[in-house]
PDB file of C-alpha atoms in Angstrom:
ATOM      1  CA  GLN A   1     -36.179 -86.095  12.639  1.00  0.00           C
ATOM      2  CA  GLN A   2     -37.511 -82.787  13.837  1.00  0.00           C
ATOM      3  CA  GLN A   3     -39.751 -84.220  16.532  1.00  0.00           C
ATOM      4  CA  VAL A   4     -39.312 -84.056  20.255  1.00  0.00           C
ATOM      5  CA  LYS A   5     -41.306 -86.728  22.056  1.00  0.00           C
ATOM      6  CA  GLN A   6     -42.391 -85.964  25.599  1.00  0.00           C
ATOM      7  CA  SER A   7     -43.879 -88.247  28.241  1.00  0.00           C
ATOM      8  CA  PRO A   8     -45.997 -88.633  30.248  1.00  0.00           C
ATOM      9  CA  GLN A   9     -48.882 -86.563  28.959  1.00  0.00           C
ATOM     10  CA  SER A  10     -50.054 -85.965  32.533  1.00  0.00           C
ATOM     11  CA  LEU A  11     -48.622 -86.597  35.965  1.00  0.00           C
ATOM     12  CA  ILE A  12     -50.009 -86.540  39.501  1.00  0.00           C
ATOM     13  CA  VAL A  13     -47.514 -86.338  42.366  1.00  0.00           C
ATOM     14  CA  GLN A  14     -47.917 -85.999  46.104  1.00  0.00           C
ATOM     15  CA  LYS A  15     -46.572 -82.891  47.783  1.00  0.00           C
ATOM     16  CA  GLY A  16     -42.927 -83.454  48.630  1.00  0.00           C
ATOM     17  CA  GLY A  17     -42.484 -86.113  45.984  1.00  0.00           C
ATOM     18  CA  ILE A  18     -40.304 -86.162  42.873  1.00  0.00           C
ATOM     19  CA  SER A  19     -41.813 -85.299  39.488  1.00  0.00           C
ATOM     20  CA  ILE A  20     -40.039 -86.797  36.491  1.00  0.00           C
ATOM     21  CA  ILE A  21     -40.731 -85.835  32.873  1.00  0.00           C
ATOM     22  CA  ASN A  22     -38.915 -87.427  29.956  1.00  0.00           C
ATOM     23  CA  CYS A  23     -38.095 -86.300  26.430  1.00  0.00           C
ATOM     24  CA  ALA A  24     -36.435 -87.898  23.420  1.00  0.00           C
ATOM     25  CA  TYR A  25     -35.142 -86.421  20.189  1.00  0.00           C
ATOM     26  CA  GLU A  26     -33.833 -87.736  16.876  1.00  0.00           C
ATOM     27  CA  ASN A  27     -31.830 -84.951  15.243  1.00  0.00           C
ATOM     28  CA  THR A  28     -28.244 -84.876  16.536  1.00  0.00           C
ATOM     29  CA  ALA A  29     -27.911 -81.290  15.280  1.00  0.00           C
ATOM     30  CA  PHE A  30     -29.867 -80.073  18.301  1.00  0.00           C
ATOM     31  CA  ASP A  31     -27.452 -78.382  20.691  1.00  0.00           C
ATOM     32  CA  TYR A  32     -29.581 -76.631  23.298  1.00  0.00           C
ATOM     33  CA  PHE A  33     -32.275 -78.242  25.416  1.00  0.00           C
ATOM     34  CA  PRO A  34     -34.482 -75.939  27.529  1.00  0.00           C
ATOM     35  CA  TRP A  35     -37.430 -76.724  29.766  1.00  0.00           C
ATOM     36  CA  TYR A  36     -40.338 -74.328  30.071  1.00  0.00           C
ATOM     37  CA  GLN A  37     -43.144 -74.010  32.624  1.00  0.00           C
ATOM     38  CA  GLN A  38     -46.488 -72.614  31.541  1.00  0.00           C
ATOM     39  CA  PHE A  39     -49.420 -71.569  33.700  1.00  0.00           C
ATOM     40  CA  PRO A  40     -52.907 -71.076  32.220  1.00  0.00           C
ATOM     41  CA  GLY A  41     -53.204 -67.752  30.434  1.00  0.00           C
ATOM     42  CA  LYS A  42     -49.456 -67.139  30.502  1.00  0.00           C
ATOM     43  CA  GLY A  43     -46.587 -67.634  28.125  1.00  0.00           C
ATOM     44  CA  PRO A  44     -43.935 -70.303  28.720  1.00  0.00           C
ATOM     45  CA  ALA A  45     -41.274 -69.340  31.252  1.00  0.00           C
ATOM     46  CA  LEU A  46     -37.759 -70.748  31.002  1.00  0.00           C
ATOM     47  CA  LEU A  47     -36.956 -73.027  33.941  1.00  0.00           C
ATOM     48  CA  ILE A  48     -33.592 -74.545  33.180  1.00  0.00           C
ATOM     49  CA  ALA A  49     -31.574 -75.488  30.099  1.00  0.00           C
ATOM     50  CA  ILE A  50     -28.635 -77.702  29.198  1.00  0.00           C
ATOM     51  CA  ARG A  51     -26.165 -78.180  26.360  1.00  0.00           C
ATOM     52  CA  PRO A  52     -25.097 -81.675  25.215  1.00  0.00           C
ATOM     53  CA  ASP A  53     -21.567 -81.442  26.610  1.00  0.00           C
ATOM     54  CA  VAL A  54     -23.009 -81.641  30.145  1.00  0.00           C
ATOM     55  CA  SER A  55     -24.750 -84.723  31.589  1.00  0.00           C
ATOM     56  CA  GLU A  56     -26.555 -83.007  34.447  1.00  0.00           C
ATOM     57  CA  LYS A  57     -27.491 -79.509  35.542  1.00  0.00           C
ATOM     58  CA  LYS A  58     -29.174 -78.509  38.773  1.00  0.00           C
ATOM     59  CA  GLU A  59     -30.850 -75.244  39.684  1.00  0.00           C
ATOM     60  CA  GLY A  60     -32.626 -75.261  43.022  1.00  0.00           C
ATOM     61  CA  ARG A  61     -35.247 -78.016  43.019  1.00  0.00           C
ATOM     62  CA  PHE A  62     -34.965 -78.517  39.244  1.00  0.00           C
ATOM     63  CA  THR A  63     -32.475 -80.920  37.649  1.00  0.00           C
ATOM     64  CA  ILE A  64     -31.935 -81.847  34.006  1.00  0.00           C
ATOM     65  CA  SER A  65     -30.365 -85.202  33.238  1.00  0.00           C
ATOM     66  CA  PHE A  66     -28.994 -85.553  29.715  1.00  0.00           C
ATOM     67  CA  ASN A  67     -28.039 -88.782  27.918  1.00  0.00           C
ATOM     68  CA  LYS A  68     -26.416 -87.847  24.613  1.00  0.00           C
ATOM     69  CA  SER A  69     -25.921 -91.409  23.352  1.00  0.00           C
ATOM     70  CA  ALA A  70     -29.570 -92.277  23.976  1.00  0.00           C
ATOM     71  CA  LYS A  71     -30.760 -88.897  22.719  1.00  0.00           C
ATOM     72  CA  GLN A  72     -32.880 -88.487  25.825  1.00  0.00           C
ATOM     73  CA  PHE A  73     -33.186 -85.872  28.541  1.00  0.00           C
ATOM     74  CA  SER A  74     -35.375 -85.517  31.582  1.00  0.00           C
ATOM     75  CA  LEU A  75     -36.545 -82.975  34.127  1.00  0.00           C
ATOM     76  CA  HIS A  76     -36.652 -83.871  37.812  1.00  0.00           C
ATOM     77  CA  ILE A  77     -38.562 -81.625  40.209  1.00  0.00           C
ATOM     78  CA  MET A  78     -37.542 -82.427  43.775  1.00  0.00           C
ATOM     79  CA  ASP A  79     -39.814 -81.729  46.759  1.00  0.00           C
ATOM     80  CA  SER A  80     -42.726 -80.985  44.410  1.00  0.00           C
ATOM     81  CA  GLN A  81     -45.139 -78.318  45.676  1.00  0.00           C
ATOM     82  CA  PRO A  82     -48.750 -77.465  44.755  1.00  0.00           C
ATOM     83  CA  GLY A  83     -47.417 -74.250  43.193  1.00  0.00           C
ATOM     84  CA  ASP A  84     -45.497 -76.404  40.706  1.00  0.00           C
ATOM     85  CA  SER A  85     -48.797 -77.524  39.184  1.00  0.00           C
ATOM     86  CA  ALA A  86     -48.501 -76.352  35.573  1.00  0.00           C
ATOM     87  CA  THR A  87     -47.753 -77.611  32.082  1.00  0.00           C
ATOM     88  CA  TYR A  88     -44.114 -78.376  31.373  1.00  0.00           C
ATOM     89  CA  PHE A  89     -42.556 -78.385  27.917  1.00  0.00           C
ATOM     90  CA  CYS A  90     -39.215 -79.743  26.861  1.00  0.00           C
ATOM     91  CA  ALA A  91     -37.640 -78.294  23.754  1.00  0.00           C
ATOM     92  CA  ALA A  92     -34.662 -78.796  21.482  1.00  0.00           C
ATOM     93  CA  SER A  93     -32.962 -76.066  19.522  1.00  0.00           C
ATOM     94  CA  LYS A  94     -30.473 -76.008  16.653  1.00  0.00           C
ATOM     95  CA  VAL A  95     -28.772 -73.383  14.568  1.00  0.00           C
ATOM     96  CA  SER A  96     -30.511 -72.840  11.227  1.00  0.00           C
ATOM     97  CA  ASP A  97     -28.869 -72.537   7.810  1.00  0.00           C
ATOM     98  CA  THR A  98     -29.587 -68.808   7.793  1.00  0.00           C
ATOM     99  CA  GLY A  99     -27.705 -68.052  10.990  1.00  0.00           C
ATOM    100  CA  GLY A 100     -30.674 -68.099  13.313  1.00  0.00           C
ATOM    101  CA  PHE A 101     -32.026 -70.937  15.385  1.00  0.00           C
ATOM    102  CA  LYS A 102     -35.064 -73.177  15.365  1.00  0.00           C
ATOM    103  CA  THR A 103     -36.711 -74.542  18.508  1.00  0.00           C
ATOM    104  CA  ILE A 104     -38.939 -77.625  18.519  1.00  0.00           C
ATOM    105  CA  PHE A 105     -41.201 -78.165  21.514  1.00  0.00           C
ATOM    106  CA  GLY A 106     -42.574 -81.358  22.977  1.00  0.00           C
ATOM    107  CA  ALA A 107     -46.323 -81.771  23.375  1.00  0.00           C
ATOM    108  CA  GLY A 108     -46.248 -80.925  27.075  1.00  0.00           C
ATOM    109  CA  THR A 109     -46.851 -82.633  30.432  1.00  0.00           C
ATOM    110  CA  ARG A 110     -49.621 -81.455  32.737  1.00  0.00           C
ATOM    111  CA  LEU A 111     -48.347 -81.789  36.295  1.00  0.00           C
ATOM    112  CA  PHE A 112     -50.666 -81.746  39.278  1.00  0.00           C
ATOM    113  CA  VAL A 113     -49.169 -81.786  42.763  1.00  0.00           C
ATOM    114  CA  LYS A 114     -51.594 -82.935  45.434  1.00  0.00           C
ATOM    115  CA  ALA A 115     -51.419 -81.143  48.768  1.00  0.00           C
TER     116      ALA A 115
ATOM    117  CA  ASP B   1     -37.483 -54.130  33.428  1.00  0.00           C
ATOM    118  CA  ALA B   2     -40.421 -54.873  31.169  1.00  0.00           C
ATOM    119  CA  GLY B   3     -40.633 -58.347  29.705  1.00  0.00           C
ATOM    120  CA  VAL B   4     -41.835 -59.223  26.237  1.00  0.00           C
ATOM    121  CA  THR B   5     -45.092 -57.402  25.571  1.00  0.00           C
ATOM    122  CA  GLN B   6     -47.684 -58.474  23.032  1.00  0.00           C
ATOM    123  CA  SER B   7     -50.822 -56.779  21.779  1.00  0.00           C
ATOM    124  CA  PRO B   8     -53.671 -57.256  21.663  1.00  0.00           C
ATOM    125  CA  THR B   9     -54.207 -59.887  24.359  1.00  0.00           C
ATOM    126  CA  HIS B  10     -57.360 -61.222  22.743  1.00  0.00           C
ATOM    127  CA  LEU B  11     -58.773 -60.925  19.245  1.00  0.00           C
ATOM    128  CA  ILE B  12     -61.845 -62.285  17.498  1.00  0.00           C
ATOM    129  CA  LYS B  13     -61.935 -62.422  13.713  1.00  0.00           C
ATOM    130  CA  THR B  14     -64.023 -64.141  11.055  1.00  0.00           C
ATOM    131  CA  ARG B  15     -62.851 -66.439   8.291  1.00  0.00           C
ATOM    132  CA  GLY B  16     -61.177 -64.679   5.383  1.00  0.00           C
ATOM    133  CA  GLN B  17     -60.159 -61.635   7.380  1.00  0.00           C
ATOM    134  CA  HIS B  18     -56.634 -60.402   7.983  1.00  0.00           C
ATOM    135  CA  VAL B  19     -54.927 -59.916  11.373  1.00  0.00           C
ATOM    136  CA  THR B  20     -51.816 -58.127  12.643  1.00  0.00           C
ATOM    137  CA  LEU B  21     -50.253 -59.076  15.952  1.00  0.00           C
ATOM    138  CA  ARG B  22     -47.569 -56.986  17.618  1.00  0.00           C
ATOM    139  CA  CYS B  23     -44.593 -57.733  19.846  1.00  0.00           C
ATOM    140  CA  SER B  24     -42.091 -55.610  21.745  1.00  0.00           C
ATOM    141  CA  PRO B  25     -38.990 -57.512  22.865  1.00  0.00           C
ATOM    142  CA  ILE B  26     -37.110 -57.128  26.112  1.00  0.00           C
ATOM    143  CA  SER B  27     -34.912 -54.031  26.014  1.00  0.00           C
ATOM    144  CA  GLY B  28     -31.569 -54.938  24.455  1.00  0.00           C
ATOM    145  CA  HIS B  29     -32.875 -58.068  22.730  1.00  0.00           C
ATOM    146  CA  LYS B  30     -32.449 -57.979  18.967  1.00  0.00           C
ATOM    147  CA  SER B  31     -34.024 -61.295  17.989  1.00  0.00           C
ATOM    148  CA  VAL B  32     -37.746 -62.002  17.901  1.00  0.00           C
ATOM    149  CA  SER B  33     -39.393 -65.346  17.206  1.00  0.00           C
ATOM    150  CA  TRP B  34     -43.059 -66.135  16.666  1.00  0.00           C
ATOM    151  CA  TYR B  35     -44.826 -69.331  17.702  1.00  0.00           C
ATOM    152  CA  GLN B  36     -48.336 -70.725  17.325  1.00  0.00           C
ATOM    153  CA  GLN B  37     -49.715 -72.726  20.254  1.00  0.00           C
ATOM    154  CA  VAL B  38     -52.902 -74.653  19.628  1.00  0.00           C
ATOM    155  CA  LEU B  39     -54.823 -75.598  22.771  1.00  0.00           C
ATOM    156  CA  GLY B  40     -53.302 -78.650  24.427  1.00  0.00           C
ATOM    157  CA  GLN B  41     -50.141 -78.664  22.308  1.00  0.00           C
ATOM    158  CA  GLY B  42     -46.642 -77.273  22.462  1.00  0.00           C
ATOM    159  CA  PRO B  43     -45.664 -74.050  20.666  1.00  0.00           C
ATOM    160  CA  GLN B  44     -44.840 -74.424  16.963  1.00  0.00           C
ATOM    161  CA  PHE B  45     -42.143 -72.239  15.427  1.00  0.00           C
ATOM    162  CA  ILE B  46     -43.341 -69.799  12.756  1.00  0.00           C
ATOM    163  CA  PHE B  47     -40.568 -67.221  12.174  1.00  0.00           C
ATOM    164  CA  GLN B  48     -37.385 -65.809  13.629  1.00  0.00           C
ATOM    165  CA  TYR B  49     -36.163 -62.270  12.873  1.00  0.00           C
ATOM    166  CA  TYR B  50     -32.843 -60.697  13.762  1.00  0.00           C
ATOM    167  CA  GLU B  51     -31.708 -57.223  12.787  1.00  0.00           C
ATOM    168  CA  LYS B  52     -34.804 -56.883  10.583  1.00  0.00           C
ATOM    169  CA  GLU B  53     -33.905 -59.974   8.549  1.00  0.00           C
ATOM    170  CA  GLU B  54     -35.728 -63.291   8.520  1.00  0.00           C
ATOM    171  CA  ARG B  55     -33.412 -65.921   9.976  1.00  0.00           C
ATOM    172  CA  GLY B  56     -35.748 -68.880  10.208  1.00  0.00           C
ATOM    173  CA  ARG B  57     -39.130 -70.068   8.996  1.00  0.00           C
ATOM    174  CA  GLY B  58     -41.280 -72.974  10.154  1.00  0.00           C
ATOM    175  CA  ASN B  59     -43.747 -75.051   8.147  1.00  0.00           C
ATOM    176  CA  PHE B  60     -46.503 -72.484   7.808  1.00  0.00           C
ATOM    177  CA  PRO B  61     -48.261 -71.346   4.626  1.00  0.00           C
ATOM    178  CA  ASP B  62     -47.484 -68.096   2.846  1.00  0.00           C
ATOM    179  CA  ARG B  63     -50.570 -66.550   4.453  1.00  0.00           C
ATOM    180  CA  PHE B  64     -48.274 -66.012   7.423  1.00  0.00           C
ATOM    181  CA  SER B  65     -45.721 -63.207   7.198  1.00  0.00           C
ATOM    182  CA  ALA B  66     -43.774 -61.083   9.621  1.00  0.00           C
ATOM    183  CA  ARG B  67     -41.395 -58.193   9.814  1.00  0.00           C
ATOM    184  CA  GLN B  68     -39.106 -56.539  12.327  1.00  0.00           C
ATOM    185  CA  PHE B  69     -38.683 -52.822  12.762  1.00  0.00           C
ATOM    186  CA  PRO B  70     -35.547 -50.749  13.514  1.00  0.00           C
ATOM    187  CA  ASN B  71     -36.498 -50.665  17.203  1.00  0.00           C
ATOM    188  CA  TYR B  72     -36.577 -54.518  17.113  1.00  0.00           C
ATOM    189  CA  SER B  73     -40.328 -54.733  17.637  1.00  0.00           C
ATOM    190  CA  SER B  74     -42.121 -57.093  15.320  1.00  0.00           C
ATOM    191  CA  GLU B  75     -45.444 -57.762  13.631  1.00  0.00           C
ATOM    192  CA  LEU B  76     -46.971 -61.066  12.602  1.00  0.00           C
ATOM    193  CA  ASN B  77     -49.519 -60.872   9.798  1.00  0.00           C
ATOM    194  CA  VAL B  78     -51.954 -63.606   8.848  1.00  0.00           C
ATOM    195  CA  ASN B  79     -54.111 -63.293   5.718  1.00  0.00           C
ATOM    196  CA  ALA B  80     -57.238 -65.160   4.670  1.00  0.00           C
ATOM    197  CA  LEU B  81     -57.873 -66.479   8.172  1.00  0.00           C
ATOM    198  CA  LEU B  82     -59.077 -70.052   8.577  1.00  0.00           C
ATOM    199  CA  LEU B  83     -60.842 -71.654  11.524  1.00  0.00           C
ATOM    200  CA  GLY B  84     -57.656 -73.642  12.133  1.00  0.00           C
ATOM    201  CA  ASP B  85     -55.711 -70.450  12.774  1.00  0.00           C
ATOM    202  CA  SER B  86     -57.437 -70.144  16.147  1.00  0.00           C
ATOM    203  CA  ALA B  87     -54.599 -70.381  18.657  1.00  0.00           C
ATOM    204  CA  LEU B  88     -52.391 -68.552  21.129  1.00  0.00           C
ATOM    205  CA  TYR B  89     -49.690 -66.672  19.230  1.00  0.00           C
ATOM    206  CA  LEU B  90     -46.526 -66.259  21.236  1.00  0.00           C
ATOM    207  CA  CYS B  91     -43.618 -63.945  20.715  1.00  0.00           C
ATOM    208  CA  ALA B  92     -40.204 -64.664  22.217  1.00  0.00           C
ATOM    209  CA  SER B  93     -37.118 -62.492  22.307  1.00  0.00           C
ATOM    210  CA  SER B  94     -33.446 -63.239  22.803  1.00  0.00           C
ATOM    211  CA  TRP B  95     -30.290 -61.228  22.773  1.00  0.00           C
ATOM    212  CA  SER B  96     -28.914 -62.351  19.418  1.00  0.00           C
ATOM    213  CA  SER B  97     -29.743 -64.540  16.457  1.00  0.00           C
ATOM    214  CA  SER B  98     -28.042 -67.581  17.902  1.00  0.00           C
ATOM    215  CA  ASN B  99     -27.877 -66.898  21.605  1.00  0.00           C
ATOM    216  CA  GLN B 100     -30.267 -68.550  24.005  1.00  0.00           C
ATOM    217  CA  PRO B 101     -32.405 -68.401  26.108  1.00  0.00           C
ATOM    218  CA  GLN B 102     -35.662 -67.104  24.725  1.00  0.00           C
ATOM    219  CA  HIS B 103     -38.106 -65.155  26.870  1.00  0.00           C
ATOM    220  CA  PHE B 104     -41.777 -65.399  25.985  1.00  0.00           C
ATOM    221  CA  GLY B 105     -44.613 -62.929  26.195  1.00  0.00           C
ATOM    222  CA  ASP B 106     -48.063 -63.982  27.374  1.00  0.00           C
ATOM    223  CA  GLY B 107     -49.351 -64.177  23.823  1.00  0.00           C
ATOM    224  CA  THR B 108     -52.324 -63.048  21.800  1.00  0.00           C
ATOM    225  CA  ARG B 109     -55.345 -65.340  21.916  1.00  0.00           C
ATOM    226  CA  LEU B 110     -56.823 -65.344  18.394  1.00  0.00           C
ATOM    227  CA  SER B 111     -60.279 -66.806  17.868  1.00  0.00           C
ATOM    228  CA  ILE B 112     -61.682 -67.288  14.374  1.00  0.00           C
ATOM    229  CA  LEU B 113     -65.469 -67.515  13.996  1.00  0.00           C
TER     230      LEU B 113
END
């Protein structure tokens, strides 16, 4: 119930194309769903996040689509660029019993954008 | 403004030794969380601290411990190191115990020989 399943494991997209990464969760207590981008040798950087009362959120070229009933959410990267080549992680977060929060990450998707 | 800073950036230890990793959160952030990221996997939650109190704990053995200081910086301690502890250890800070988002440092790469 604590898992977040992410697919695909790797993705190759042509420059200018759309990159789509999907995630699914089980625990309905999760109430915050961020996406992170990580370059080699760096920590994850927050890209965009959504809460379950919203079905879609767009920030620049990045869009999250959220399907609460299916317990699925996805990241769309429009007009993908070589500089977008990185590992992307979805995550799900819920408030813990002790007043903090716990974040579960997916296994990651390695995106390569071909020039 | 400085982001989350972690030290050291790299560390090599041998089995059985002890290690202390340090984290300074973004100025104004009072919550610090620690994560372990094994190569090729997503970060795994270890601890969250807020106002010097532990607010969350992941599924890690008691060899792992942490604390937070009055200036909100934090230390992660790992005793009796095992080969499997080799990983990137990430620290993330956020404004409060329940507020999001989290901002990550670049981590400490720990290698166990």
